[in-house]
CSV table of C-alpha atoms and ligand atoms in Angstrom, one decimal:
chain,number,residue,atom,x,y,z
A,1,MET,CA,36.9,0.9,58.5
A,2,ALA,CA,36.6,1.4,55.1
A,3,LEU,CA,37.7,5.4,53.3
A,4,GLN,CA,35.7,7.5,55.0
A,5,LEU,CA,36.3,11.0,52.5
A,6,PHE,CA,34.5,14.2,52.7
A,7,ASN,CA,31.4,14.7,50.1
A,8,THR,CA,30.8,17.9,48.2
A,9,LEU,CA,28.0,16.9,47.8
A,10,SER,CA,25.9,15.8,50.8
A,11,GLY,CA,27.8,18.7,52.1
A,12,LYS,CA,29.3,15.2,54.6
A,13,ILE,CA,31.8,12.8,55.4
A,14,GLU,CA,30.7,9.6,54.0
A,15,GLU,CA,31.8,6.2,54.0
A,16,PHE,CA,33.2,5.7,50.3
A,17,GLN,CA,32.2,2.5,48.0
A,18,PRO,CA,32.0,1.9,44.4
A,19,ALA,CA,29.1,1.6,43.3
A,20,GLU,CA,29.9,-1.7,40.6
A,21,ASP,CA,32.4,-4.5,41.4
A,22,ASN,CA,35.3,-3.6,42.2
A,23,THR,CA,36.5,-0.7,40.5
A,24,VAL,CA,36.1,3.1,40.8
A,25,ARG,CA,35.5,5.0,38.4
A,26,PHE,CA,36.2,8.2,38.5
A,27,TYR,CA,37.4,12.0,37.1
A,28,ALA,CA,39.4,14.7,37.6
A,29,CYS,CA,39.3,17.5,36.0
A,30,GLY,CA,43.0,18.2,34.4
A,31,PRO,CA,44.5,21.0,33.2
A,32,THR,CA,43.8,23.9,30.7
A,33,VAL,CA,47.8,24.0,28.9
A,34,TYR,CA,47.9,27.9,28.5
A,35,ASP,CA,50.9,28.1,30.8
A,36,TYR,CA,52.7,26.1,33.0
A,37,GLY,CA,51.6,24.6,36.0
A,38,HIS,CA,52.4,26.7,38.8
A,39,ILE,CA,52.1,24.7,42.7
A,40,GLY,CA,48.1,25.4,43.3
A,41,ASN,CA,47.9,23.4,40.6
A,42,PHE,CA,50.1,20.4,41.0
A,43,ARG,CA,47.8,20.6,45.6
A,44,THR,CA,45.1,19.8,43.5
A,45,PHE,CA,46.8,17.2,41.0
A,46,VAL,CA,49.3,15.3,44.1
A,47,ALA,CA,45.3,15.4,46.1
A,48,VAL,CA,44.2,13.4,43.6
A,49,ASP,CA,47.7,11.3,43.5
A,50,LEU,CA,47.2,10.6,47.0
A,51,LEU,CA,43.6,9.2,46.7
A,52,ARG,CA,44.3,7.2,43.7
A,53,ARG,CA,47.2,5.3,45.6
A,54,TYR,CA,45.5,5.1,48.4
A,55,LEU,CA,42.4,3.2,46.8
A,56,ARG,CA,44.8,0.9,44.3
A,57,GLN,CA,46.7,0.2,48.3
A,58,SER,CA,42.8,-0.5,49.2
A,59,GLY,CA,42.7,-3.8,46.7
A,60,PHE,CA,40.3,-1.2,44.0
A,61,LYS,CA,40.6,-1.0,40.4
A,62,THR,CA,40.7,2.3,39.3
A,63,ARG,CA,39.7,3.5,35.7
A,64,HIS,CA,40.5,7.4,36.6
A,65,VAL,CA,40.0,9.6,33.5
A,66,MET,CA,42.2,12.9,33.2
A,67,ASN,CA,40.7,16.2,30.7
A,68,ILE,CA,43.1,17.8,29.6
A,69,THR,CA,41.5,21.0,28.4
A,70,ASP,CA,43.0,22.1,24.9
A,71,VAL,CA,40.7,25.0,24.0
A,72,ASP,CA,39.0,27.5,26.4
A,73,ASP,CA,39.1,31.8,26.2
A,74,LYS,CA,43.3,31.7,27.1
A,75,ILE,CA,44.1,29.1,24.8
A,76,ILE,CA,42.1,31.1,22.1
A,77,ARG,CA,43.5,34.3,22.9
A,78,ASN,CA,47.0,33.5,24.1
A,79,ALA,CA,47.5,31.1,20.3
A,80,SER,CA,46.5,34.3,18.2
A,81,GLN,CA,48.7,36.9,19.7
A,82,ARG,CA,51.8,35.1,18.7
A,83,GLY,CA,50.2,34.4,15.5
A,84,MET,CA,50.1,30.5,16.1
A,85,SER,CA,47.6,27.3,15.8
A,86,ILE,CA,46.0,26.4,19.0
A,87,PHE,CA,47.4,22.9,18.4
A,88,ASP,CA,50.9,23.9,18.3
A,89,TYR,CA,50.4,26.3,20.9
A,90,THR,CA,48.7,23.7,23.3
A,91,LYS,CA,50.8,21.1,22.4
A,92,LYS,CA,54.2,22.4,24.5
A,93,TYR,CA,51.9,22.8,27.8
A,94,THR,CA,50.2,19.3,27.4
A,95,GLN,CA,53.8,17.8,27.4
A,96,ALA,CA,55.3,20.1,30.4
A,97,PHE,CA,52.0,19.0,31.8
A,98,LEU,CA,52.6,15.5,31.8
A,99,ASP,CA,56.5,16.1,32.3
A,100,ASP,CA,55.6,17.5,35.3
A,101,MET,CA,53.0,14.5,36.5
A,102,GLN,CA,56.7,12.6,36.0
A,103,THR,CA,58.8,15.0,38.1
A,104,LEU,CA,56.4,15.3,41.7
A,105,ALA,CA,56.0,11.6,40.9
A,106,ILE,CA,52.0,11.8,40.4
A,107,GLU,CA,50.9,8.9,38.7
A,108,GLN,CA,50.1,8.7,35.4
A,109,PRO,CA,45.5,8.4,35.1
A,110,GLU,CA,44.0,5.2,33.5
A,111,MET,CA,43.3,7.5,31.0
A,112,ILE,CA,44.1,11.3,29.9
A,113,VAL,CA,41.8,12.8,27.2
A,114,LYS,CA,42.2,16.3,24.7
A,115,ALA,CA,38.9,18.2,24.4
A,116,THR,CA,39.9,18.3,21.3
A,117,ASP,CA,39.5,15.4,20.4
A,118,HIS,CA,35.7,15.2,21.2
A,119,ILE,CA,34.3,17.9,19.5
A,120,ASP,CA,31.2,16.1,17.6
A,121,GLU,CA,30.8,14.1,20.6
A,122,MET,CA,29.8,17.7,22.1
A,123,ALA,CA,27.8,18.6,19.4
A,124,GLN,CA,25.6,15.7,19.9
A,125,PHE,CA,25.5,16.3,23.2
A,126,ILE,CA,24.3,19.9,23.3
A,127,GLU,CA,21.7,18.7,20.1
A,128,ASP,CA,20.0,16.8,22.5
A,129,LEU,CA,20.0,19.7,25.2
A,130,ALA,CA,18.5,21.6,22.9
A,131,ALA,CA,15.9,17.9,21.8
A,132,LYS,CA,15.3,18.5,25.3
A,133,ASP,CA,14.4,22.2,25.5
A,134,VAL,CA,17.2,23.3,28.6
A,135,ALA,CA,19.5,24.4,25.1
A,136,TYR,CA,18.5,27.3,23.1
A,137,ARG,CA,20.8,28.3,20.2
A,138,THR,CA,21.3,32.0,19.8
A,139,GLU,CA,20.8,33.8,16.5
A,140,GLU,CA,24.2,34.1,16.2
A,141,GLY,CA,24.7,30.6,16.3
A,142,SER,CA,26.2,30.5,19.8
A,143,TYR,CA,24.0,27.8,22.1
A,144,TYR,CA,23.2,28.1,25.9
A,145,PHE,CA,22.0,25.7,29.0
A,146,ARG,CA,18.7,27.5,30.1
A,147,ILE,CA,19.3,27.0,34.4
A,148,ALA,CA,15.6,28.4,34.3
A,149,LYS,CA,15.5,24.2,33.5
A,150,PHE,CA,17.2,23.2,36.6
A,151,PRO,CA,15.4,23.6,39.5
A,152,GLN,CA,18.3,21.2,41.1
A,153,TYR,CA,20.9,24.7,40.0
A,154,GLY,CA,23.5,24.9,43.1
A,155,LYS,CA,22.8,22.0,44.9
A,156,LEU,CA,26.4,21.2,44.4
A,157,SER,CA,28.5,24.4,45.4
A,158,LYS,CA,24.7,25.6,48.0
A,159,LYS,CA,24.7,29.0,46.4
A,160,ASP,CA,20.7,30.8,46.1
A,161,PHE,CA,20.1,31.1,42.9
A,162,ALA,CA,16.7,32.0,43.0
A,163,GLY,CA,15.3,35.8,41.8
A,164,MET,CA,17.9,35.3,38.7
A,165,THR,CA,16.5,37.1,34.8
A,166,ASP,CA,15.8,34.2,33.0
A,167,GLY,CA,17.7,34.5,29.9
A,168,ALA,CA,20.5,36.9,30.9
A,169,ARG,CA,23.6,35.0,29.9
A,170,VAL,CA,27.5,34.5,30.2
A,171,ASP,CA,29.1,33.0,27.7
A,172,VAL,CA,33.1,33.5,29.1
A,173,ASP,CA,34.5,30.6,30.5
A,174,GLU,CA,34.6,31.4,34.2
A,175,TYR,CA,33.0,33.7,37.1
A,176,ASP,CA,31.5,33.9,39.4
A,177,LYS,CA,28.4,34.3,41.2
A,178,ASP,CA,27.1,37.5,40.2
A,179,ASN,CA,26.9,36.3,36.5
A,180,ALA,CA,25.0,33.7,37.1
A,181,ARG,CA,23.7,33.0,34.0
A,182,ASP,CA,22.4,30.6,31.2
A,183,PHE,CA,25.8,30.5,30.4
A,184,ALA,CA,27.3,28.9,26.7
A,185,LEU,CA,27.4,25.7,25.6
A,186,TRP,CA,29.0,26.5,22.3
A,187,LYS,CA,29.6,30.2,21.4
A,188,ALA,CA,29.5,30.9,17.8
A,189,PRO,CA,32.3,32.0,16.4
A,190,LYS,CA,34.2,35.1,16.5
A,191,GLU,CA,36.1,37.2,13.3
A,192,GLY,CA,38.8,35.6,12.0
A,193,GLU,CA,38.6,32.7,15.3
A,194,PHE,CA,38.9,29.4,14.5
A,195,SER,CA,36.2,27.1,15.0
A,196,TRP,CA,34.7,23.6,14.2
A,197,GLU,CA,32.0,22.8,11.9
A,198,THR,CA,29.7,20.6,12.8
A,199,LYS,CA,25.9,19.4,12.9
A,200,ILE,CA,25.0,22.2,15.2
A,201,GLY,CA,27.6,25.0,13.3
A,202,ALA,CA,30.6,26.0,13.8
A,203,GLY,CA,31.7,27.0,16.1
A,204,ARG,CA,33.5,25.7,19.1
A,205,PRO,CA,32.3,24.4,22.7
A,206,GLY,CA,32.4,25.8,26.1
A,207,TRP,CA,34.4,24.6,29.1
A,208,HIS,CA,31.7,22.9,31.2
A,209,ILE,CA,31.1,20.6,27.9
A,210,GLU,CA,34.2,18.9,27.6
A,211,CYS,CA,33.8,17.8,31.3
A,212,SER,CA,30.3,16.2,31.1
A,213,THR,CA,31.1,14.7,27.8
A,214,MET,CA,34.6,13.2,27.8
A,215,SER,CA,32.7,11.5,32.1
A,216,MET,CA,30.3,10.5,30.7
A,217,LYS,CA,31.5,9.1,27.1
A,218,TYR,CA,34.3,6.9,29.7
A,219,LEU,CA,32.7,6.0,32.9
A,220,GLY,CA,29.0,6.1,32.3
A,221,GLU,CA,25.9,7.6,33.3
A,222,THR,CA,26.5,7.4,36.5
A,223,PHE,CA,30.2,7.4,38.3
A,224,ASP,CA,31.6,7.2,42.1
A,225,LEU,CA,34.0,10.6,42.2
A,226,HIS,CA,34.4,14.0,40.7
A,227,ALA,CA,38.0,16.0,41.7
A,228,GLY,CA,38.6,19.0,41.4
A,229,GLY,CA,40.2,22.6,42.9
A,230,GLU,CA,37.7,24.2,44.8
A,231,ASP,CA,37.9,26.7,42.7
A,232,LEU,CA,36.6,24.5,40.1
A,233,ILE,CA,33.4,24.1,42.5
A,234,PHE,CA,31.8,27.4,40.9
A,235,PRO,CA,30.4,27.5,37.6
A,236,HIS,CA,32.9,24.6,36.6
A,237,HIS,CA,31.3,21.9,38.5
A,238,GLU,CA,28.3,23.3,39.1
A,239,ASN,CA,27.4,23.4,34.9
A,240,GLU,CA,28.4,20.2,34.6
A,241,VAL,CA,26.3,18.9,37.5
A,242,ALA,CA,23.8,20.6,35.8
A,243,GLN,CA,24.2,20.1,32.0
A,244,SER,CA,24.7,15.9,32.6
A,245,GLU,CA,21.8,15.8,34.3
A,246,ALA,CA,20.0,17.0,32.4
A,247,HIS,CA,20.5,15.2,30.1
A,248,THR,CA,20.4,11.9,31.7
A,249,GLY,CA,17.8,12.5,35.0
A,250,LYS,CA,19.9,10.6,36.4
A,251,THR,CA,22.8,11.4,39.2
A,252,PHE,CA,25.6,12.1,37.7
A,253,ALA,CA,28.9,11.6,40.1
A,254,ARG,CA,28.1,10.4,43.3
A,255,PHE,CA,30.9,12.1,45.5
A,256,TRP,CA,32.7,15.1,44.7
A,257,MET,CA,36.3,16.1,45.9
A,258,HIS,CA,37.8,19.4,46.3
A,259,ALA,CA,40.8,20.9,47.7
A,260,ARG,CA,42.0,23.4,48.9
A,261,PHE,CA,44.0,26.0,47.5
A,262,LEU,CA,47.2,26.9,49.0
A,263,LEU,CA,48.5,30.0,50.5
A,264,VAL,CA,52.4,30.9,49.8
A,265,GLU,CA,54.6,32.9,52.7
A,266,GLY,CA,51.0,33.4,54.1
A,267,GLN,CA,48.8,34.8,50.8
A,268,LYS,CA,47.2,34.0,48.2
A,269,MET,CA,48.8,33.1,45.5
A,270,SER,CA,49.1,35.4,42.5
A,271,LYS,CA,51.8,37.1,40.5
A,272,SER,CA,51.1,40.7,41.6
A,273,LEU,CA,52.5,39.2,44.1
A,274,GLY,CA,55.5,37.9,43.4
A,275,ASN,CA,54.9,34.7,44.9
A,276,PHE,CA,53.8,33.1,42.1
A,277,TYR,CA,55.7,29.3,41.5
A,278,THR,CA,55.7,26.8,38.8
A,279,LEU,CA,58.1,23.6,40.0
A,280,ARG,CA,60.0,24.3,37.7
A,281,ASP,CA,60.7,27.5,39.2
A,282,LEU,CA,61.2,25.4,42.2
A,283,VAL,CA,63.5,22.8,40.7
A,284,LEU,CA,65.2,25.8,39.3
A,285,MET,CA,65.8,27.3,43.4
A,286,GLY,CA,67.5,24.4,44.7
A,287,HIS,CA,64.5,22.4,45.9
A,288,LYS,CA,64.6,18.9,45.2
A,289,PRO,CA,61.2,17.4,43.7
A,290,SER,CA,60.6,14.5,46.3
A,291,SER,CA,60.9,18.0,49.6
A,292,ILE,CA,58.1,19.7,47.4
A,293,ARG,CA,55.8,17.0,46.8
A,294,PHE,CA,56.1,15.9,50.3
A,295,LEU,CA,55.4,19.2,51.5
A,296,LEU,CA,51.8,18.9,49.0
A,297,ALA,CA,50.7,15.3,50.3
A,298,SER,CA,52.0,16.6,53.8
A,299,VAL,CA,48.6,18.3,54.6
A,300,PRO,CA,45.8,16.4,54.3
A,301,TYR,CA,43.1,18.0,51.0
A,302,ARG,CA,40.8,19.7,53.1
A,303,LYS,CA,43.5,21.9,55.0
A,304,GLN,CA,44.4,25.0,53.7
A,305,LEU,CA,48.6,23.8,53.2
A,306,ASN,CA,51.1,27.4,53.7
A,307,PHE,CA,53.3,26.5,51.7
A,308,THR,CA,56.6,27.9,52.6
A,309,PHE,CA,60.5,28.0,52.2
A,310,ASP,CA,60.8,27.3,55.9
A,311,GLY,CA,58.7,24.1,54.9
A,312,LEU,CA,60.3,22.7,51.9
A,313,THR,CA,63.9,23.2,53.9
A,314,GLN,CA,61.5,20.9,56.7
A,315,ALA,CA,60.6,18.9,54.0
A,316,ALA,CA,63.3,17.8,52.8
A,317,THR,CA,65.1,17.1,55.8
A,318,SER,CA,61.9,14.5,56.6
A,319,VAL,CA,62.7,12.6,53.5
A,320,GLU,CA,66.2,12.5,54.3
A,321,ARG,CA,65.2,11.3,57.1
A,322,LEU,CA,63.5,8.4,55.9
A,323,ARG,CA,65.7,7.0,53.6
A,324,ASN,CA,68.9,6.7,56.2
A,325,PHE,CA,66.6,5.2,57.8
A,326,LYS,CA,65.7,2.8,55.3
A,327,LEU,CA,69.2,3.0,53.8
A,328,ARG,CA,69.9,2.3,57.7
A,329,LEU,CA,68.2,-1.0,57.8
A,330,GLU,CA,69.3,-2.4,54.3
A,331,THR,CA,73.0,-1.7,55.0
A,332,SER,CA,73.4,-1.9,58.0
A,333,ALA,CA,74.5,-5.8,60.2
A,334,TRP,CA,71.4,-6.6,62.6
A,335,PRO,CA,72.1,-9.4,65.2
A,336,GLU,CA,70.4,-12.8,64.7
A,337,GLY,CA,65.8,-13.4,65.9
A,338,LYS,CA,63.2,-10.8,66.7
A,339,ASN,CA,62.2,-8.2,69.2
A,340,ALA,CA,59.0,-9.0,69.9
A,341,GLN,CA,57.7,-5.3,71.1
A,342,LEU,CA,58.6,-4.1,68.4
A,343,SER,CA,57.1,-7.0,66.0
A,344,GLN,CA,53.8,-5.7,67.2
A,345,LEU,CA,55.1,-1.6,67.7
A,346,THR,CA,54.9,-1.8,63.6
A,347,ALA,CA,51.6,-3.7,62.8
A,348,THR,CA,50.3,-1.5,64.7
A,349,ILE,CA,51.7,2.4,62.9
A,350,ARG,CA,50.9,-0.2,60.1
A,351,GLU,CA,47.6,0.0,61.4
A,352,GLU,CA,47.9,3.4,62.2
A,353,MET,CA,48.9,4.5,58.9
A,354,ARG,CA,45.6,2.7,57.2
A,355,ALA,CA,43.1,4.3,59.8
A,356,ALA,CA,44.8,7.8,59.0
A,357,MET,CA,44.1,7.5,55.0
A,358,ASP,CA,40.6,5.8,55.5
A,359,ASP,CA,39.6,9.5,58.1
A,360,ASP,CA,39.2,11.4,54.8
A,361,LEU,CA,42.9,10.5,53.5
A,362,ASN,CA,44.8,12.0,56.4
A,363,THR,CA,47.9,12.6,55.3
A,364,ALA,CA,49.6,14.1,58.9
A,365,ARG,CA,48.4,11.9,60.6
A,366,MET,CA,49.8,8.9,58.7
A,367,LEU,CA,53.0,11.5,59.2
A,368,GLY,CA,53.2,10.7,62.4
A,369,ALA,CA,52.8,7.1,62.6
A,370,ILE,CA,55.3,6.8,60.8
A,371,PHE,CA,57.9,9.4,61.9
A,372,ASP,CA,56.5,6.7,65.7
A,373,LEU,CA,58.0,4.4,64.3
A,374,VAL,CA,61.3,6.1,62.7
A,375,ARG,CA,62.3,6.8,66.1
A,376,ASP,CA,61.8,4.2,68.1
A,377,ALA,CA,62.6,1.5,65.6
A,378,ASN,CA,65.8,4.0,65.0
A,379,GLY,CA,66.4,4.0,69.5
A,380,MET,CA,66.5,0.7,69.7
A,381,ALA,CA,68.6,-0.2,67.0
A,382,ASP,CA,70.9,2.5,68.9
A,383,GLY,CA,70.8,0.7,72.1
A,384,GLY,CA,71.1,-3.0,69.9
A,385,ASN,CA,67.3,-4.3,70.2
A,386,LEU,CA,66.7,-4.5,67.0
A,387,GLN,CA,66.9,-7.3,65.5
A,388,LYS,CA,67.1,-9.5,61.7
A,389,GLU,CA,63.9,-10.4,61.7
A,390,ASN,CA,62.6,-7.3,62.6
A,391,VAL,CA,63.7,-6.0,59.5
A,392,PRO,CA,61.2,-7.2,56.4
A,393,GLU,CA,58.9,-5.8,58.9
A,394,LEU,CA,59.8,-2.2,58.6
A,395,LEU,CA,61.2,-2.0,55.4
A,396,GLY,CA,57.1,-3.2,54.9
A,397,ALA,CA,56.0,-0.4,57.3
A,398,LEU,CA,57.8,1.9,55.1
A,399,GLY,CA,57.0,0.2,52.0
A,400,GLN,CA,53.3,0.8,52.8
A,401,PHE,CA,54.4,4.6,54.0
A,402,ASP,CA,55.9,5.4,50.6
A,403,GLY,CA,53.3,3.6,48.4
A,404,ILE,CA,51.4,6.9,49.5
A,405,PHE,CA,53.9,9.6,49.7
A,406,ASP,CA,56.7,8.2,46.8
A,407,VAL,CA,59.7,9.8,48.1
A,408,MET,CA,61.9,7.5,49.5
A,409,ASN,CA,63.5,6.3,46.2
A,410,ASP,CA,66.6,9.0,45.1
A,411,ASN,CA,65.3,9.8,41.5
A,412,ASP,CA,66.0,13.6,42.5
A,413,ALA,CA,68.7,14.3,40.6
A,414,ALA,CA,67.4,12.5,37.0
A,415,LYS,CA,65.3,14.6,37.3
A,416,VAL,CA,66.2,18.0,38.6
A,417,LYS,CA,69.3,17.2,34.9
A,418,THR,CA,65.6,17.3,33.3
A,419,VAL,CA,65.1,20.8,34.2
A,420,VAL,CA,68.4,22.6,34.3
A,421,GLU,CA,68.2,21.5,30.1
A,422,TRP,CA,64.7,22.9,29.7
A,423,ALA,CA,66.7,26.1,30.8
A,424,GLN,CA,69.3,25.8,29.4
A,425,ALA,CA,66.9,25.1,26.1
A,426,GLU,CA,64.6,28.3,27.0
A,427,GLY,CA,67.1,30.7,27.5
A,428,LYS,CA,66.2,30.7,30.7
A,429,ALA,CA,69.6,29.5,32.5
A,430,ASP,CA,70.3,32.3,34.3
A,431,LYS,CA,67.5,31.4,36.4
A,432,ILE,CA,69.1,28.3,37.4
A,433,SER,CA,70.7,28.5,40.7
A,434,GLU,CA,74.2,26.6,42.7
A,435,ALA,CA,72.3,25.3,45.1
A,436,THR,CA,69.9,22.9,41.6
A,437,LEU,CA,73.4,22.2,39.9
A,438,ASP,CA,74.9,20.8,42.5
A,439,ILE,CA,71.2,18.3,42.8
A,440,ALA,CA,71.8,17.6,39.5
A,441,LYS,CA,75.3,16.7,39.1
A,442,SER,CA,75.1,13.6,40.5
A,443,ALA,CA,72.5,12.3,37.2
A,444,ALA,CA,75.5,11.1,35.1
A,445,LEU,CA,76.6,8.4,36.9
A,446,SER,CA,74.0,5.5,37.7
A,447,ASP,CA,73.9,3.5,40.8
A,448,ALA,CA,75.6,0.8,39.8
A,449,GLN,CA,78.3,3.2,38.3
A,450,VAL,CA,78.1,4.3,41.5
A,451,GLU,CA,78.7,1.2,43.4
A,452,GLU,CA,81.2,-0.4,41.2
A,453,LEU,CA,83.5,2.7,42.2
A,454,VAL,CA,82.3,1.8,46.0
A,455,ALA,CA,83.1,-2.1,45.7
A,456,LYS,CA,86.9,-0.6,44.9
A,457,HIS,CA,87.6,2.6,47.3
A,458,SER,CA,86.5,-0.5,50.5
A,459,GLU,CA,89.1,-2.6,47.9
A,460,ALA,CA,91.2,-0.4,48.4
A,461,ARG,CA,90.9,0.4,52.1
A,462,LYS,CA,90.2,-2.8,53.2
A,463,ASN,CA,94.2,-3.5,51.0
A,464,ARG,CA,95.2,-0.3,53.6
A,465,ASP,CA,96.1,2.3,50.3
A,466,PHE,CA,94.3,5.4,51.1
A,467,LYS,CA,95.5,7.4,48.5
A,468,THR,CA,93.5,5.2,45.7
A,469,SER,CA,90.1,5.0,48.3
A,470,ASP,CA,90.9,8.9,49.4
A,471,ALA,CA,90.6,9.7,45.7
A,472,ILE,CA,88.1,7.5,45.4
A,473,ARG,CA,86.3,9.7,47.2
A,474,ASN,CA,86.6,13.0,46.2
A,475,GLN,CA,86.4,11.9,42.9
A,476,LEU,CA,83.1,10.8,43.9
A,477,ALA,CA,82.4,13.8,45.8
A,478,GLU,CA,83.1,15.5,42.5
A,479,GLU,CA,80.4,14.1,40.5
A,480,GLY,CA,77.8,14.6,44.4
A,481,ILE,CA,77.8,11.3,46.0
A,482,LEU,CA,78.6,11.4,49.4
A,483,LEU,CA,80.0,8.3,51.4
A,484,GLU,CA,79.4,7.0,54.8
A,485,ASN,CA,82.2,4.9,56.3
A,486,THR,CA,80.2,3.2,58.7
A,487,LYS,CA,81.6,-0.1,61.4
A,488,ASP,CA,79.3,-2.1,58.8
A,489,GLY,CA,80.8,-0.9,55.7
A,490,VAL,CA,79.8,1.6,53.2
A,491,ARG,CA,77.0,4.0,53.0
A,492,TRP,CA,76.5,6.3,50.0
A,493,LYS,CA,73.9,8.8,49.1
A,494,ARG,CA,73.4,12.0,46.1
A,495,LYS,CA,73.4,15.2,48.0
B,1,LIG,ZN1,36.8,19.5,34.0
């Protein structure tokens, strides 16, 4: 089996293979850096990360390009309201986005490119479109794409634009279908507005031309896949297709992947409903990055995810169960030999996890498989039937799972500490919950330091020096480290 992926362009599930050699060339729309990212944004970025990880797990190389939109209507408005340059304004949110990606264990694409570094290329692109008569210049010096010249307009979003008035224009970056008119490629500067001097005159690019220019520059005229949130299908992606294909006469992206929006507690996320959360809000409320990533990854990307606080608590429990199982495998003394039945089951589960991801990245099915294995293997371990040679196989299955989900490595404390420090520096200390501080506490001790204290604790117990061993246990508890005495020795974990 190979990866079967839903392609928005064809409206069907299709087998996905790169067009050339073993490298998947793909582009995913990145953030518009005018504010901190919210969890709806991060659902899409996690979905793209799952695709990326699975492609690599399947033996492909990736050439993954993500843009940073650091100029658009909102950025210009916000920066000018604050009396800042757009560069100073976006710098902070660009860095915040990159930090948030790390918090959520989202892998870095091979290339992250900024719109404002490609202004001349965009001007060239627009000039080429004008030369082909699919773009035109207005008196003020703006440029628009003439959609009447691109009869396939609507083929991605499957919207019918028959009967639209030729020459009617829209100049905002975001709009709905009713506003589908000739759209702005280049906006001449308004009074006092920041602009670039280019070969097509002064101005700034529209949002859509950025992604066409940068994706084709780094991936070629035709590339394998283009991804983004479902809200981008129209107008953003429809316009990218129109600009690019009118320019080259070739197919732009072969596959289009769109992640569905999430609900929060059953409702559309919005500031007015008070259910609007940035990643940082959730961390400050006491939720671990691993729980948030687990929840975002657990529902297949084309299904609606209802993001709830109950769901986050359950996610934390699930992550805990996986980590405990791994710790048990690594720290228990197992009888010699190999349980053939468990060995067979492990192999079957590994195949099932691949089949699940081949099934349009069905992460829920993958989770079902790994938890079946954990349950059965724990049962066998309890009955003394898990043997030494089963351990590497089980760790292999966990590794395969975690190559996609990436939640088992316990680095939550250090990440949470970073968010706490950010909140303190930004004057948001009142937003930091007790639970958050509790998680961050153990970041003060490295794994090696904990190991050393745990060894001293064990030594003291062996010498029946309980005063010392209790003192160390209490000290560790203060630092957010939990100890568990088992028949095979002491295990520890972070709170
Ligand atoms: Zn884009």
